[in-house]
Amino acid sequence: STSRRQRQMCIRDSITTMAYKISEDTCTACGTCIDECPVGAISPGDVYVIDASACTECGSCADVCPTESISIE
């Protein structure tokens, strides 16, 4: 059977891989989120992208997105 420690590690790993994502369908590439991100985890483009390994899940980007295109996944 799986030990308690192993279960805790699996839970922790699944939690730490969560990050905010930007919807390709609704992002207008306005740039508001980039200015708000305290760790520079958002890259510009036709649709902006959040680097999951850099994202601290603070939610600042989602709070300011005018099209509500950013959500936790």
Tab-separated table of N, CA and C in Angstrom:
chain	number	residue	atom	x	y	z
A	1	SER	N	0.830	-1.192	0.000
A	1	SER	CA	0.000	0.000	0.000
A	1	SER	C	0.871	1.251	0.000
A	2	THR	N	0.292	2.346	-0.399
A	2	THR	CA	1.016	3.607	-0.472
A	2	THR	C	1.149	4.206	0.926
A	3	SER	N	2.356	4.600	1.258
A	3	SER	CA	2.585	5.189	2.572
A	3	SER	C	1.985	6.589	2.652
A	4	ARG	N	1.783	7.028	3.856
A	4	ARG	CA	1.225	8.375	4.060
A	4	ARG	C	2.143	9.430	3.452
A	5	ARG	N	3.439	9.258	3.632
A	5	ARG	CA	4.413	10.215	3.084
A	5	ARG	C	4.313	10.273	1.561
A	6	GLN	N	4.184	9.110	0.908
A	6	GLN	CA	4.071	9.084	-0.546
A	6	GLN	C	2.797	9.799	-0.998
A	7	ARG	N	1.690	9.582	-0.285
A	7	ARG	CA	0.440	10.259	-0.636
A	7	ARG	C	0.584	11.766	-0.486
A	8	GLN	N	1.260	12.191	0.587
A	8	GLN	CA	1.456	13.621	0.811
A	8	GLN	C	2.301	14.228	-0.301
A	9	MET	N	3.323	13.509	-0.742
A	9	MET	CA	4.179	14.002	-1.823
A	9	MET	C	3.379	14.131	-3.112
A	10	CYS	N	2.520	13.156	-3.407
A	10	CYS	CA	1.698	13.217	-4.618
A	10	CYS	C	0.755	14.418	-4.565
A	11	ILE	N	0.136	14.621	-3.423
A	11	ILE	CA	-0.776	15.755	-3.260
A	11	ILE	C	-0.006	17.055	-3.422
A	12	ARG	N	1.144	17.159	-2.773
A	12	ARG	CA	1.948	18.377	-2.864
A	12	ARG	C	2.379	18.634	-4.297
A	13	ASP	N	2.840	17.602	-4.994
A	13	ASP	CA	3.274	17.768	-6.378
A	13	ASP	C	2.137	18.203	-7.286
A	14	SER	N	0.938	17.656	-7.065
A	14	SER	CA	-0.188	18.048	-7.915
A	14	SER	C	-0.618	19.475	-7.631
A	15	ILE	N	-0.473	19.916	-6.408
A	15	ILE	CA	-0.829	21.283	-6.059
A	15	ILE	C	0.192	22.262	-6.641
A	16	THR	N	1.473	21.935	-6.554
A	16	THR	CA	2.491	22.868	-7.010
A	16	THR	C	2.538	22.995	-8.530
A	17	THR	N	1.938	22.069	-9.257
A	17	THR	CA	1.944	22.188	-10.707
A	17	THR	C	0.766	23.014	-11.216
A	18	MET	N	-0.117	23.425	-10.325
A	18	MET	CA	-1.233	24.272	-10.733
A	18	MET	C	-0.711	25.683	-10.994
A	19	ALA	N	-1.319	26.323	-11.921
A	19	ALA	CA	-0.962	27.708	-12.208
A	19	ALA	C	-2.113	28.344	-12.956
A	20	TYR	N	-2.062	29.631	-13.052
A	20	TYR	CA	-3.073	30.336	-13.829
A	20	TYR	C	-2.806	30.116	-15.310
A	21	LYS	N	-3.872	30.076	-16.078
A	21	LYS	CA	-3.787	29.906	-17.532
A	21	LYS	C	-4.625	30.993	-18.196
A	22	ILE	N	-4.211	31.353	-19.401
A	22	ILE	CA	-4.915	32.373	-20.171
A	22	ILE	C	-5.666	31.691	-21.304
A	23	SER	N	-6.939	31.978	-21.424
A	23	SER	CA	-7.773	31.386	-22.469
A	23	SER	C	-7.428	31.969	-23.838
A	24	GLU	N	-7.135	31.080	-24.765
A	24	GLU	CA	-6.852	31.519	-26.135
A	24	GLU	C	-8.103	32.098	-26.793
A	25	ASP	N	-9.258	31.663	-26.348
A	25	ASP	CA	-10.512	32.088	-26.966
A	25	ASP	C	-10.899	33.523	-26.636
A	26	THR	N	-10.517	33.999	-25.456
A	26	THR	CA	-10.991	35.317	-25.035
A	26	THR	C	-9.893	36.354	-24.793
A	27	CYS	N	-8.621	35.925	-24.739
A	27	CYS	CA	-7.517	36.875	-24.520
A	27	CYS	C	-7.411	37.830	-25.708
A	28	THR	N	-7.348	39.118	-25.405
A	28	THR	CA	-7.214	40.131	-26.464
A	28	THR	C	-5.798	40.693	-26.545
A	29	ALA	N	-4.875	40.136	-25.750
A	29	ALA	CA	-3.476	40.568	-25.732
A	29	ALA	C	-3.347	42.055	-25.418
A	30	CYS	N	-4.126	42.517	-24.452
A	30	CYS	CA	-4.122	43.942	-24.105
A	30	CYS	C	-2.897	44.346	-23.272
A	31	GLY	N	-2.289	43.384	-22.576
A	31	GLY	CA	-1.085	43.677	-21.802
A	31	GLY	C	-1.305	44.043	-20.351
A	32	THR	N	-2.530	44.137	-19.937
A	32	THR	CA	-2.822	44.524	-18.550
A	32	THR	C	-2.209	43.539	-17.568
A	33	CYS	N	-2.283	42.261	-17.859
A	33	CYS	CA	-1.776	41.237	-16.943
A	33	CYS	C	-0.253	41.286	-16.796
A	34	ILE	N	0.439	41.580	-17.876
A	34	ILE	CA	1.911	41.635	-17.821
A	34	ILE	C	2.365	42.704	-16.831
A	35	ASP	N	1.752	43.841	-16.882
A	35	ASP	CA	2.119	44.931	-15.982
A	35	ASP	C	1.838	44.589	-14.524
A	36	GLU	N	0.874	43.731	-14.286
A	36	GLU	CA	0.459	43.393	-12.922
A	36	GLU	C	1.247	42.238	-12.309
A	37	CYS	N	1.820	41.352	-13.114
A	37	CYS	CA	2.504	40.157	-12.609
A	37	CYS	C	3.787	40.536	-11.860
A	38	PRO	N	3.868	40.201	-10.552
A	38	PRO	CA	5.032	40.596	-9.763
A	38	PRO	C	6.288	39.778	-10.047
A	39	VAL	N	6.149	38.632	-10.732
A	39	VAL	CA	7.310	37.773	-10.981
A	39	VAL	C	7.654	37.647	-12.466
A	40	GLY	N	6.975	38.385	-13.319
A	40	GLY	CA	7.278	38.354	-14.747
A	40	GLY	C	7.009	37.014	-15.408
A	41	ALA	N	5.956	36.323	-14.969
A	41	ALA	CA	5.662	34.986	-15.484
A	41	ALA	C	4.835	34.992	-16.770
A	42	ILE	N	4.467	36.169	-17.262
A	42	ILE	CA	3.596	36.243	-18.436
A	42	ILE	C	4.381	36.733	-19.649
A	43	SER	N	4.255	35.978	-20.755
A	43	SER	CA	4.934	36.333	-22.000
A	43	SER	C	3.918	36.847	-23.011
A	44	PRO	N	4.274	37.916	-23.721
A	44	PRO	CA	3.360	38.468	-24.725
A	44	PRO	C	3.356	37.639	-26.001
A	45	GLY	N	2.327	37.851	-26.787
A	45	GLY	CA	2.183	37.187	-28.076
A	45	GLY	C	0.789	37.474	-28.592
A	46	ASP	N	0.382	36.745	-29.623
A	46	ASP	CA	-0.990	36.892	-30.107
A	46	ASP	C	-1.962	36.568	-28.981
A	47	VAL	N	-1.610	35.559	-28.208
A	47	VAL	CA	-2.287	35.217	-26.961
A	47	VAL	C	-1.183	35.127	-25.920
A	48	TYR	N	-1.386	35.763	-24.793
A	48	TYR	CA	-0.362	35.747	-23.764
A	48	TYR	C	-0.302	34.387	-23.091
A	49	VAL	N	0.889	34.047	-22.562
A	49	VAL	CA	1.118	32.746	-21.940
A	49	VAL	C	1.731	32.948	-20.562
A	50	ILE	N	1.266	32.156	-19.585
A	50	ILE	CA	1.809	32.204	-18.231
A	50	ILE	C	2.737	31.012	-18.035
A	51	ASP	N	3.962	31.272	-17.622
A	51	ASP	CA	4.940	30.220	-17.330
A	51	ASP	C	4.564	29.585	-15.990
A	52	ALA	N	4.078	28.350	-16.028
A	52	ALA	CA	3.606	27.663	-14.822
A	52	ALA	C	4.708	27.497	-13.783
A	53	SER	N	5.951	27.363	-14.221
A	53	SER	CA	7.043	27.176	-13.265
A	53	SER	C	7.416	28.471	-12.557
A	54	ALA	N	7.067	29.602	-13.143
A	54	ALA	CA	7.372	30.895	-12.525
A	54	ALA	C	6.177	31.479	-11.771
A	55	CYS	N	4.977	31.058	-12.134
A	55	CYS	CA	3.752	31.591	-11.537
A	55	CYS	C	3.682	31.252	-10.047
A	56	THR	N	3.400	32.252	-9.234
A	56	THR	CA	3.270	32.051	-7.787
A	56	THR	C	1.815	31.934	-7.353
A	57	GLU	N	0.916	31.947	-8.323
A	57	GLU	CA	-0.514	31.818	-8.074
A	57	GLU	C	-1.067	32.924	-7.180
A	58	CYS	N	-0.537	34.125	-7.327
A	58	CYS	CA	-1.008	35.243	-6.507
A	58	CYS	C	-2.369	35.746	-6.961
A	59	GLY	N	-2.692	35.533	-8.251
A	59	GLY	CA	-3.994	35.935	-8.767
A	59	GLY	C	-4.093	37.366	-9.242
A	60	SER	N	-3.000	38.113	-9.170
A	60	SER	CA	-3.038	39.519	-9.594
A	60	SER	C	-3.449	39.666	-11.050
A	61	CYS	N	-2.954	38.778	-11.895
A	61	CYS	CA	-3.281	38.852	-13.320
A	61	CYS	C	-4.772	38.634	-13.560
A	62	ALA	N	-5.328	37.638	-12.893
A	62	ALA	CA	-6.756	37.337	-13.051
A	62	ALA	C	-7.614	38.481	-12.530
A	63	ASP	N	-7.165	39.117	-11.460
A	63	ASP	CA	-7.931	40.220	-10.874
A	63	ASP	C	-8.067	41.405	-11.823
A	64	VAL	N	-7.051	41.648	-12.654
A	64	VAL	CA	-7.068	42.829	-13.520
A	64	VAL	C	-7.475	42.549	-14.969
A	65	CYS	N	-7.615	41.288	-15.337
A	65	CYS	CA	-7.944	40.956	-16.732
A	65	CYS	C	-9.333	41.471	-17.100
A	66	PRO	N	-9.403	42.377	-18.079
A	66	PRO	CA	-10.703	42.969	-18.436
A	66	PRO	C	-11.656	41.999	-19.139
A	67	THR	N	-11.118	40.901	-19.689
A	67	THR	CA	-11.977	39.937	-20.380
A	67	THR	C	-12.168	38.647	-19.576
A	68	GLU	N	-11.679	38.641	-18.339
A	68	GLU	CA	-11.782	37.474	-17.451
A	68	GLU	C	-11.266	36.213	-18.146
A	69	SER	N	-10.133	36.353	-18.840
A	69	SER	CA	-9.552	35.259	-19.600
A	69	SER	C	-8.573	34.418	-18.794
A	70	ILE	N	-8.307	34.797	-17.561
A	70	ILE	CA	-7.296	34.112	-16.762
A	70	ILE	C	-7.959	33.371	-15.609
A	71	SER	N	-7.637	32.076	-15.503
A	71	SER	CA	-8.190	31.269	-14.430
A	71	SER	C	-7.171	30.230	-13.969
A	72	ILE	N	-7.386	29.711	-12.781
A	72	ILE	CA	-6.497	28.681	-12.224
A	72	ILE	C	-6.865	27.347	-12.840
A	73	GLU	N	-5.834	26.554	-13.136
A	73	GLU	CA	-6.084	25.228	-13.696
A	73	GLU	C	-5.283	24.205	-12.950
